[in-house]
Coordinates of C-alpha atoms in Angstrom, one line a residue:
Chain A
M1375 CA 55.8 144.5 100.0
L1376 CA 59.3 143.6 99.9
L1377 CA 58.7 140.3 101.3
R1378 CA 57.3 138.8 98.1
S1379 CA 60.5 137.2 96.9
V1380 CA 64.0 136.4 97.9
F1381 CA 65.0 139.4 95.7
G1382 CA 62.7 141.5 97.7
K1383 CA 63.8 140.2 101.0
T1384 CA 67.4 140.8 99.9
V1385 CA 66.7 144.4 98.9
R1386 CA 65.1 144.8 102.3
D1387 CA 68.2 143.3 104.1
L1388 CA 70.4 145.6 102.1
R1389 CA 68.7 148.8 102.4
W1390 CA 70.6 150.3 105.4
P1391 CA 74.2 149.0 104.2
T1392 CA 73.5 150.4 100.9
F1393 CA 72.2 153.8 102.4
W1394 CA 75.4 154.2 104.4
V1395 CA 77.8 153.0 101.6
A1396 CA 76.0 155.3 99.2
L1397 CA 76.0 158.3 101.6
G1398 CA 79.7 157.6 102.5
M1399 CA 80.9 157.4 98.9
G1400 CA 78.6 160.2 97.7
G1401 CA 79.2 162.4 100.6
M1402 CA 83.1 162.0 100.1
T1403 CA 82.9 162.7 96.4
G1404 CA 80.5 165.6 96.8
Y1405 CA 82.8 167.0 99.6
F1406 CA 85.8 166.9 97.5
A1407 CA 84.0 168.4 94.4
I1408 CA 82.8 171.3 96.6
L1409 CA 86.1 172.1 98.3
F1410 CA 88.5 171.5 95.3
P1411 CA 88.9 175.2 94.4
T1412 CA 89.7 175.9 97.8
Y1413 CA 92.2 173.1 98.0
K1414 CA 93.7 174.3 94.9
S1415 CA 94.1 177.8 96.0
I1416 CA 95.7 176.9 99.2
I1417 CA 97.9 174.0 98.2
D1418 CA 99.9 173.6 95.2
L1419 CA 98.9 170.0 94.7
N1420 CA 101.0 169.5 91.5
A1421 CA 104.2 170.6 93.4
I1422 CA 103.4 167.8 96.0
L1423 CA 103.0 165.3 93.3
E1424 CA 106.2 166.4 91.7
K1425 CA 108.1 166.0 95.0
M1426 CA 106.6 162.6 95.6
G1427 CA 108.2 161.4 92.3
P1428 CA 107.5 157.8 91.4
A1429 CA 105.4 157.5 94.6
A1430 CA 102.8 159.5 92.9
K1431 CA 102.4 156.9 90.3
L1432 CA 101.5 154.5 93.1
M1433 CA 98.4 156.7 93.6
G1434 CA 97.7 156.4 89.8
A1435 CA 98.6 160.0 89.5
S1436 CA 100.9 161.9 87.1
V1437 CA 101.9 165.5 87.6
G1438 CA 99.6 168.0 86.4
D1439 CA 96.6 165.8 87.3
A1440 CA 95.8 167.7 90.3
S1441 CA 95.1 170.9 88.4
S1442 CA 91.5 169.8 87.5
L1443 CA 88.8 168.4 89.5
V1444 CA 88.6 165.2 87.4
G1445 CA 92.4 164.6 88.0
F1446 CA 91.7 165.4 91.8
L1447 CA 88.8 163.0 92.0
H1448 CA 90.9 160.3 90.2
I1449 CA 93.8 160.6 92.7
E1450 CA 91.9 161.0 95.7
L1451 CA 88.9 158.9 95.4
F1452 CA 88.6 156.7 92.3
S1453 CA 92.1 155.2 92.6
M1454 CA 91.7 153.8 95.9
I1455 CA 89.1 154.7 98.3
L1456 CA 85.8 154.2 96.2
P1457 CA 87.0 150.9 94.9
A1458 CA 87.9 149.7 98.4
L1459 CA 84.5 150.7 99.7
I1460 CA 82.5 149.2 97.0
I1461 CA 84.6 146.1 97.0
A1462 CA 84.2 145.7 100.7
F1463 CA 80.4 146.3 100.3
A1464 CA 79.8 143.8 97.5
A1465 CA 82.2 141.1 98.8
G1466 CA 80.6 141.5 102.3
M1467 CA 77.1 141.1 101.0
A1468 CA 77.7 138.5 98.4
S1469 CA 79.6 136.3 101.0
G1470 CA 76.6 136.2 102.9
F1471 CA 74.1 134.8 100.1
T1472 CA 74.6 131.3 100.9
A1473 CA 77.3 131.1 103.6
G1474 CA 75.2 133.5 105.7
E1475 CA 72.0 131.5 105.3
E1476 CA 74.0 128.3 106.2
S1477 CA 75.7 129.6 109.2
R1478 CA 72.4 131.1 110.5
G1479 CA 70.7 127.8 109.8
T1480 CA 67.9 129.5 107.8
I1481 CA 68.8 127.9 104.5
D1482 CA 67.1 124.6 105.5
V1483 CA 63.6 126.4 105.7
L1484 CA 64.2 128.6 102.8
L1485 CA 65.1 125.9 100.4
S1486 CA 62.2 123.8 101.7
Y1487 CA 60.0 126.3 99.7
P1488 CA 59.8 125.7 95.8
I1489 CA 62.8 128.0 95.0
S1490 CA 65.7 126.5 93.1
R1491 CA 69.2 126.9 94.5
R1492 CA 70.1 128.8 91.2
R1493 CA 67.1 131.0 91.6
L1494 CA 68.3 131.9 95.2
V1495 CA 71.7 132.9 94.3
L1496 CA 70.4 134.7 91.2
E1497 CA 67.8 136.8 93.0
K1498 CA 70.3 137.7 95.7
A1499 CA 72.9 138.6 93.0
V1500 CA 70.5 141.0 91.2
A1501 CA 69.7 142.7 94.5
V1502 CA 73.4 143.3 95.2
T1503 CA 73.8 144.6 91.6
L1504 CA 71.1 147.0 92.1
A1505 CA 72.5 148.1 95.4
C1506 CA 75.8 148.9 93.8
A1507 CA 74.1 150.7 91.0
V1508 CA 72.0 152.8 93.3
S1509 CA 75.2 153.7 95.4
A1510 CA 76.9 154.7 92.1
V1511 CA 73.9 156.9 91.1
V1512 CA 74.1 158.6 94.4
V1513 CA 77.8 159.2 94.0
W1514 CA 77.0 160.6 90.5
V1515 CA 74.3 163.1 91.7
M1516 CA 76.4 164.2 94.8
A1517 CA 79.5 164.6 92.8
L1518 CA 77.8 166.6 89.9
G1519 CA 76.0 168.7 92.7
G1520 CA 79.3 169.4 94.3
A1521 CA 81.0 170.3 91.1
A1522 CA 78.2 172.7 90.2
A1523 CA 78.4 174.4 93.6
S1524 CA 82.0 175.0 93.1
A1525 CA 81.7 175.8 89.5
S1526 CA 84.4 173.2 88.6
P1527 CA 84.1 171.4 85.4
L1528 CA 83.2 167.8 85.8
P1529 CA 81.6 166.0 82.6
A1530 CA 78.6 164.0 83.7
D1531 CA 79.0 161.3 81.0
K1532 CA 82.7 160.6 81.8
L1533 CA 81.8 160.5 85.5
A1534 CA 79.0 158.0 84.7
A1535 CA 81.6 156.0 82.9
A1536 CA 83.9 155.9 85.8
L1537 CA 81.2 154.8 87.9
V1538 CA 80.0 152.0 85.6
M1539 CA 83.6 150.7 85.9
L1540 CA 83.5 151.0 89.7
V1541 CA 80.3 149.0 89.8
L1542 CA 81.7 146.4 87.6
L1543 CA 84.9 146.1 89.7
G1544 CA 82.8 145.7 92.9
L1545 CA 80.7 143.1 91.3
D1546 CA 83.9 141.1 90.3
F1547 CA 85.0 141.0 93.8
G1548 CA 81.5 140.3 95.0
A1549 CA 81.1 137.4 92.7
G1550 CA 84.7 136.2 93.7
A1551 CA 83.5 136.3 97.3
L1552 CA 80.5 134.4 96.6
A1553 CA 82.4 131.8 94.6
I1554 CA 84.8 131.3 97.7
S1555 CA 82.1 131.3 100.2
I1556 CA 80.2 128.7 98.2
F1557 CA 83.2 126.5 97.9
T1558 CA 84.4 126.9 101.6
G1559 CA 81.1 127.5 103.3
N1560 CA 83.0 130.1 105.4
R1561 CA 81.7 133.8 105.1
A1562 CA 84.7 135.4 106.9
A1563 CA 87.3 133.6 104.9
S1564 CA 85.6 134.6 101.6
I1565 CA 85.5 138.3 102.6
G1566 CA 89.1 138.0 103.8
V1567 CA 90.4 136.4 100.6
A1568 CA 88.4 139.0 98.5
I1569 CA 90.0 141.9 100.4
A1570 CA 93.6 140.4 100.1
L1571 CA 93.1 139.9 96.5
M1572 CA 92.0 143.5 96.1
V1573 CA 95.1 144.7 97.8
V1574 CA 97.4 142.5 95.8
M1575 CA 95.8 143.4 92.5
Y1576 CA 95.8 147.2 93.5
L1577 CA 99.5 146.9 94.2
V1578 CA 100.4 145.0 91.1
D1579 CA 98.5 147.7 89.0
A1580 CA 100.1 150.5 90.9
L1581 CA 103.6 149.1 90.9
A1582 CA 103.5 148.3 87.2
A1583 CA 104.0 151.9 86.6
I1584 CA 107.5 152.0 88.3
I1585 CA 108.6 148.3 88.4
D1586 CA 108.9 146.1 85.3
V1587 CA 108.1 142.8 86.7
F1588 CA 104.6 143.9 87.8
N1589 CA 104.1 145.5 84.3
N1590 CA 104.2 141.8 83.0
I1591 CA 101.5 140.6 85.2
R1592 CA 99.4 143.6 85.1
P1593 CA 96.8 142.1 83.0
L1594 CA 96.2 139.7 85.8
S1595 CA 95.0 142.6 88.0
L1596 CA 91.3 143.7 87.6
F1597 CA 92.4 147.3 88.5
R1598 CA 94.1 147.5 85.1
Y1599 CA 90.7 147.2 83.4
Y1600 CA 89.0 149.3 86.0
M1601 CA 91.0 152.6 85.5
G1602 CA 93.6 151.5 82.9
S1603 CA 92.0 153.5 80.1
D1604 CA 91.1 156.4 82.5
P1605 CA 87.3 156.5 82.0
L1606 CA 87.1 159.7 84.0
R1607 CA 88.7 161.5 81.0
N1608 CA 88.1 159.1 78.1
G1609 CA 84.8 157.5 78.9
L1610 CA 84.1 153.9 78.5
N1611 CA 86.6 151.5 77.0
L1612 CA 84.3 148.6 75.7
A1613 CA 87.3 146.1 75.9
D1614 CA 87.6 146.8 79.6
V1615 CA 84.0 146.7 80.3
A1616 CA 83.9 143.3 78.5
V1617 CA 86.8 141.9 80.5
L1618 CA 85.1 143.0 83.9
S1619 CA 81.7 141.8 82.9
V1620 CA 83.1 138.4 81.7
V1621 CA 84.9 138.1 84.9
A1622 CA 81.9 138.7 87.0
L1623 CA 79.6 136.4 85.1
F1624 CA 82.1 133.7 84.9
L1625 CA 82.5 133.6 88.8
L1626 CA 78.7 133.8 89.1
V1627 CA 78.3 130.7 86.8
V1628 CA 81.0 128.8 88.7
S1629 CA 79.1 129.8 92.0
L1630 CA 75.8 128.5 90.7
V1631 CA 77.3 125.3 89.4
A1632 CA 79.1 124.5 92.6
F1633 CA 76.1 125.5 94.9
E1634 CA 73.8 123.3 92.8
R1635 CA 76.1 120.3 93.5
R1636 CA 77.0 120.4 97.0
D1637 CA 75.4 119.4 100.3
L1638 CA 74.1 122.3 102.4
A1639 CA 75.5 122.7 105.9
A1640 CA 73.2 121.7 108.7
Chain B
M670 CA 48.0 104.6 96.6
T671 CA 51.4 106.2 96.2
P672 CA 53.4 106.0 99.4
A673 CA 54.2 109.5 100.8
I674 CA 57.8 108.5 101.3
E675 CA 59.9 105.7 99.8
T676 CA 63.5 105.3 100.1
S677 CA 65.7 102.6 98.5
H678 CA 69.0 101.6 100.0
L679 CA 69.5 105.3 100.8
T680 CA 72.9 105.9 102.1
K681 CA 74.8 108.9 103.2
Y682 CA 78.4 109.3 104.2
Y683 CA 79.9 112.6 105.3
G684 CA 83.5 111.9 104.2
K685 CA 84.2 108.8 106.2
S686 CA 81.7 109.5 108.9
R687 CA 78.4 107.6 108.9
G688 CA 75.1 109.4 108.1
I689 CA 72.7 106.5 107.3
V690 CA 73.2 103.1 105.7
D691 CA 71.0 101.4 103.5
V692 CA 67.8 102.9 104.6
D693 CA 64.6 101.2 103.0
L694 CA 61.6 103.2 104.5
T695 CA 58.2 103.3 103.2
V696 CA 55.7 105.7 104.8
E697 CA 52.1 105.1 103.5
A698 CA 50.0 108.2 102.7
G699 CA 47.4 109.4 105.3
Q700 CA 49.5 108.4 108.2
I701 CA 51.2 110.0 111.2
F702 CA 54.4 108.4 111.1
G703 CA 57.0 108.6 114.0
F704 CA 60.7 108.5 113.1
L705 CA 62.4 107.4 116.3
G706 CA 65.9 107.2 117.2
P707 CA 68.5 108.6 119.7
N708 CA 70.2 111.8 118.9
G709 CA 72.9 111.2 116.2
A710 CA 71.0 108.1 114.9
G711 CA 70.6 109.8 111.4
K712 CA 67.0 111.1 111.6
S713 CA 67.9 114.5 110.5
T714 CA 70.2 113.2 107.8
T715 CA 67.3 111.1 106.4
I716 CA 65.0 114.1 106.5
R717 CA 67.6 116.4 104.8
L718 CA 68.1 113.7 102.1
L719 CA 64.3 113.7 101.4
L720 CA 64.3 117.4 100.9
D721 CA 67.3 117.4 98.7
L722 CA 69.3 119.7 101.0
I723 CA 72.0 117.1 100.9
R724 CA 72.7 114.5 98.4
P725 CA 72.8 110.7 98.9
T726 CA 76.1 108.8 98.6
S727 CA 74.1 105.9 97.1
G728 CA 70.4 104.9 96.9
S729 CA 67.5 106.9 96.2
A730 CA 64.4 108.6 97.7
K731 CA 60.9 109.2 96.5
V732 CA 58.6 111.8 98.1
L733 CA 54.9 111.8 96.9
G734 CA 56.0 109.3 94.3
M735 CA 58.5 111.9 92.8
D736 CA 62.3 111.7 92.7
A737 CA 63.7 113.7 95.7
R738 CA 66.5 115.0 93.6
R739 CA 65.0 115.5 90.1
D740 CA 61.6 116.7 91.2
R741 CA 62.5 119.0 94.2
L742 CA 60.6 121.9 93.1
A743 CA 57.4 119.9 92.5
I744 CA 58.0 118.2 95.8
D745 CA 58.5 121.5 97.7
R746 CA 55.2 122.8 96.3
R747 CA 53.4 120.0 98.1
V748 CA 55.4 119.5 101.4
S749 CA 56.3 121.5 104.2
Y750 CA 59.1 121.1 106.8
V751 CA 60.1 122.2 110.2
P752 CA 63.7 121.7 110.9
G753 CA 65.0 120.4 114.3
E754 CA 67.3 123.4 114.7
L755 CA 64.6 125.9 113.6
A756 CA 66.4 129.1 112.5
L757 CA 64.4 131.9 111.3
Y758 CA 65.0 135.5 110.2
G759 CA 65.3 137.3 113.7
E760 CA 64.9 140.8 112.2
L761 CA 61.4 140.0 111.1
T762 CA 58.1 139.8 113.0
G763 CA 56.3 136.6 113.1
R764 CA 53.7 137.9 110.7
Q765 CA 56.2 139.3 108.4
L766 CA 58.0 135.8 108.3
L767 CA 54.7 134.1 107.6
T768 CA 53.9 136.6 104.7
Y769 CA 57.3 135.9 103.4
F770 CA 57.2 132.2 103.5
G771 CA 53.5 132.3 102.3
N772 CA 54.7 134.3 99.2
L773 CA 57.5 131.8 98.5
Q774 CA 55.0 129.0 98.6
G775 CA 52.5 130.8 96.4
A776 CA 48.9 130.9 97.5
V777 CA 48.0 130.7 101.1
D778 CA 44.6 130.6 102.9
G779 CA 45.0 133.8 105.1
G780 CA 41.9 132.9 107.1
Y781 CA 43.4 129.5 108.0
R782 CA 46.7 131.2 108.7
E783 CA 45.0 133.4 111.3
K784 CA 43.1 130.5 112.9
L785 CA 46.4 128.7 113.3
I786 CA 48.1 131.7 114.9
E787 CA 45.0 131.9 117.3
R788 CA 45.0 128.2 118.0
L789 CA 48.9 128.0 118.7
E790 CA 48.6 131.4 120.8
L791 CA 51.4 133.0 118.7
D792 CA 51.9 136.7 119.2
P793 CA 52.7 137.5 115.6
T794 CA 53.6 141.2 116.1
K795 CA 56.8 140.3 118.0
K796 CA 60.2 140.2 116.4
I797 CA 61.4 136.5 115.9
K798 CA 64.7 137.3 117.7
S799 CA 62.8 138.3 120.9
L800 CA 60.8 135.1 120.8
S801 CA 61.4 132.1 123.3
R802 CA 62.4 128.7 121.6
G803 CA 58.8 127.5 122.1
N804 CA 57.4 130.6 120.5
K805 CA 59.8 130.4 117.6
Q806 CA 58.7 126.8 117.1
K807 CA 55.1 128.0 116.9
V808 CA 56.0 130.3 114.0
G809 CA 57.6 127.2 112.3
L810 CA 54.5 125.1 112.8
V811 CA 52.0 127.7 111.5
A812 CA 54.3 128.3 108.6
A813 CA 54.1 124.5 107.9
F814 CA 50.4 123.8 108.4
M815 CA 49.2 127.1 106.8
I816 CA 50.0 125.7 103.3
R817 CA 47.9 122.6 103.9
P818 CA 50.6 120.4 102.4
E819 CA 50.2 116.8 101.3
L820 CA 53.1 115.9 103.6
L821 CA 54.4 117.5 106.7
I822 CA 58.0 116.7 107.7
L823 CA 58.6 117.8 111.3
D824 CA 61.9 117.3 112.9
E825 CA 61.6 117.2 116.7
P826 CA 58.7 119.4 116.3
T827 CA 57.6 119.7 120.1
A828 CA 60.8 120.8 121.5
G829 CA 60.1 123.8 123.8
L830 CA 56.3 123.7 123.4
D831 CA 54.3 123.9 126.6
P832 CA 51.9 121.0 127.4
F833 CA 48.8 122.8 126.2
I834 CA 50.2 124.0 122.8
Q835 CA 51.6 120.3 122.5
L836 CA 48.1 119.1 122.7
E837 CA 47.0 121.7 120.1
F838 CA 49.8 120.6 118.0
E839 CA 48.7 117.1 118.2
H840 CA 45.1 118.0 117.2
L841 CA 46.5 119.7 114.2
C842 CA 48.3 116.6 113.2
E843 CA 45.2 114.5 113.6
E844 CA 43.2 116.9 111.6
A845 CA 45.7 116.7 108.9
R846 CA 45.4 112.9 109.0
E847 CA 41.7 113.1 108.8
E848 CA 42.0 115.1 105.7
G849 CA 44.3 112.3 104.1
R850 CA 47.5 114.2 104.6
T851 CA 50.6 112.6 105.9
V852 CA 52.7 113.8 108.9
F853 CA 56.2 112.4 109.3
I854 CA 57.5 113.4 112.9
S855 CA 60.9 112.6 114.1
S856 CA 61.6 112.3 117.8
H857 CA 64.1 110.8 120.2
Q858 CA 61.3 110.1 122.8
L859 CA 58.7 107.6 122.4
P860 CA 56.3 109.0 124.9
E861 CA 56.2 112.2 123.1
V862 CA 54.7 110.6 119.9
E863 CA 53.4 107.2 120.9
H864 CA 49.7 108.3 121.4
L865 CA 50.0 110.3 118.2
C866 CA 51.6 108.1 115.7
D867 CA 50.0 105.1 113.7
R868 CA 53.3 103.6 113.0
V869 CA 56.9 104.3 114.0
G870 CA 60.3 103.6 112.3
I871 CA 63.3 103.1 114.7
I872 CA 66.6 104.1 113.4
R873 CA 69.9 103.6 115.4
E874 CA 73.5 104.2 114.2
G875 CA 72.3 105.0 110.7
R876 CA 70.3 102.0 110.2
L877 CA 66.6 101.4 110.1
L878 CA 66.0 98.7 112.7
A879 CA 62.3 98.3 112.3
V880 CA 59.0 99.7 111.3
E881 CA 56.1 98.7 113.5
S882 CA 52.7 99.8 114.6
I883 CA 52.7 101.5 117.8
S884 CA 50.6 98.7 119.6
A885 CA 53.2 96.1 118.5
L886 CA 56.0 98.2 119.8
K887 CA 54.3 98.7 123.1
D888 CA 53.6 95.0 123.6
R889 CA 57.4 94.4 123.4
A890 CA 58.4 97.7 125.3
L891 CA 60.2 97.3 128.5
R892 CA 58.6 98.8 131.7
K893 CA 60.8 99.5 134.6
L894 CA 58.9 98.9 137.9
E895 CA 59.6 99.6 141.5
I896 CA 57.1 98.1 144.1
D897 CA 57.3 98.9 147.8
F898 CA 55.7 96.1 149.9
G899 CA 54.5 96.4 153.4
E900 CA 56.6 93.4 154.2
P901 CA 59.7 91.4 152.9
V902 CA 58.9 89.3 149.9
P903 CA 60.6 86.2 148.6
A904 CA 62.3 86.6 145.2
E905 CA 61.3 83.1 144.2
A906 CA 57.7 84.2 144.0
F907 CA 58.5 86.7 141.2
A908 CA 61.3 84.6 139.3
D909 CA 58.8 82.9 137.0
V910 CA 56.8 86.0 136.0
P911 CA 56.9 85.9 132.2
G912 CA 58.9 88.6 130.6
I913 CA 60.6 89.7 134.0
R914 CA 64.3 90.5 134.1
D915 CA 66.8 92.3 136.1
L916 CA 64.9 91.4 139.2
S917 CA 66.2 92.5 142.4
I918 CA 64.5 92.6 145.9
D919 CA 66.1 94.8 148.5
D920 CA 64.2 93.8 151.8
S921 CA 60.6 95.0 151.0
T922 CA 61.4 96.8 147.7
L923 CA 61.2 95.0 144.3
R924 CA 62.9 96.4 141.3
C925 CA 62.6 94.8 137.9
T926 CA 62.1 95.4 134.3
V927 CA 59.1 93.7 132.3
M928 CA 58.6 93.1 128.7
G929 CA 55.1 92.9 127.5
S930 CA 52.1 92.5 129.6
L931 CA 52.1 93.4 133.3
D932 CA 49.2 91.1 134.2
T933 CA 51.1 88.2 135.9
L934 CA 53.4 90.5 137.7
V935 CA 50.5 92.6 139.3
K936 CA 48.6 89.4 140.1
T937 CA 51.7 88.1 141.9
A938 CA 52.3 91.2 143.7
A939 CA 48.7 91.4 144.9
R940 CA 49.3 88.5 147.1
Y941 CA 51.3 90.7 149.2
E942 CA 50.6 94.2 150.9
V943 CA 51.6 96.7 148.2
C944 CA 52.3 100.2 149.5
N945 CA 53.5 101.9 146.3
L946 CA 54.1 101.0 142.8
R947 CA 56.3 103.1 140.4
S948 CA 56.5 102.8 136.7
V949 CA 59.5 104.7 135.0
D950 CA 58.9 105.7 131.5
T951 CA 60.8 103.4 129.0
S952 CA 63.4 105.4 127.0
L953 CA 64.1 104.5 123.3
E954 CA 67.3 103.0 124.4
E955 CA 65.5 100.4 126.6
I956 CA 63.1 99.8 123.8
F957 CA 66.1 98.8 121.7
L958 CA 67.3 96.6 124.4
A959 CA 63.9 94.9 124.6
Y960 CA 63.8 94.7 120.9
Y961 CA 67.3 93.3 120.3
G962 CA 69.4 92.8 123.5
A963 CA 67.0 90.0 124.5
G964 CA 67.1 88.2 121.1
E965 CA 63.2 88.2 121.0
G966 CA 63.0 90.9 118.4
S967 CA 62.2 90.5 114.7
G968 CA 65.7 88.9 114.0
E969 CA 67.6 91.6 112.5
G970 CA 71.3 91.1 112.0
A971 CA 74.2 91.0 114.4
A972 CA 74.4 94.8 114.3
S973 CA 71.2 95.0 116.1
S974 CA 72.2 92.7 118.9
D975 CA 75.4 94.5 119.2
A976 CA 73.4 97.8 119.6
G977 CA 71.5 96.2 122.5
K978 CA 74.7 94.9 124.3
E979 CA 76.1 98.6 124.1
T980 CA 73.1 99.9 125.8
S981 CA 73.1 97.5 128.7
D982 CA 76.9 98.2 129.0
A983 CA 76.0 102.0 129.3
A984 CA 73.3 101.2 131.7
A985 CA 75.7 99.3 133.9

């Protein structure tokens, strides 16, 4: 059934990785949502944030945040863990689109069938986008389930907005890893560079709150657009959506053009 | 009739390293064509250029009359390919893989596919990663033949196949030819393809040296012979045999190489008591030697006779 097209085959290849990523992200979010009232009653989270002082800002938190589930999820998951997971997933998968087929040696046979190089990359890109979206939906369902179970308020629309930004951020790094893998033909290198960029961008965005120099270069960090407008509280900021979307599309187009032109590795 | 393959000054450099240089190759439709050359001669480079997997440094190629670069998709609808280093998706079974490739191609005659699976004795229920090299090769061959392409491009297709399956493969190629289709087979071993091919092209160090019919090539081929006599024989008796070279007689054993017909040598040997006669398969290198080392070939350039010299150095 799934072996009808490159898209279907990619979905088939991605089903287990997607399952685990979705379960991991959704499980964690649901877990925190269920246990939030318990945490809150045992530990004075805001007092901890206060003691941390500027360091709390590194986690994207302000004092007072931790008194609601929304603030708690923002600090605990959306600021670092969820982006790291979805970026690792998207970059890991996208880096294998062509470099994986090339290093396995399967690209010669695959492209001897009537499929253009462009279509090959696009079908795989759609499959990874779908996998990220499915993961986000799982997170959404499990988070809302957990929030309902613990009777903590969590607005479904704002959560969806934050997850849209999360998926877009993942796709940006996925498209980046794809571009690097196409230019270098090296899958490991492209994942490494994507992860390194993620760390640098994260730090730039986090340190901007306490160090001026980083504030100046903050627009270069994709994390600025991802959570900068706090979608978990404020919903979607269309300008931020546009920036993340344009970056992903630009990197995809660069990848397509580069892949179209170059020799395939034997 | 449009040639199946036509290249013009086709040249490929990988950075500074040589792929192929100035290859002008025409393969007529409806033939089985052998593309011969030692490893690293440029066979796979030529094939990958035909399939637009890599791009030429200069020159151009036409496949089934269409431009290899511009019309790749139209070409791929009518051509199938088995690469030399065949890599397939290990996580799929043979049947799943054939289904996938069939879907990518479009319509496939399922009955014919099953017949091919049977003829090549492929077990399609096993995962590709558990298959031996020869069995993987069978999957590749079924995939290539099942779409009944106008042109089959097979890069070292018989590697790992057992003799029986190799014979079946040859029948498939002959059937394809009978149906007017073209088969392009690369190999580094002449004996593997000589009884199958109508014509062969010989490539060495990136240059196409010659395109010949098999019979013409065999006439010029070198045969290495060893004859054990029941008595010592005089070297003078054999010195004048036409085409003989590297003659050495060690007591009662004669060793030599002969170009062309063996008739005179055998008749001369028959004057003495012959205990044993061994003929060693001529390798491609030796055919090159026969072709160009002796200066009796088709009069290619200086590069060719250099090639011959190198071979004899290597042999010594």
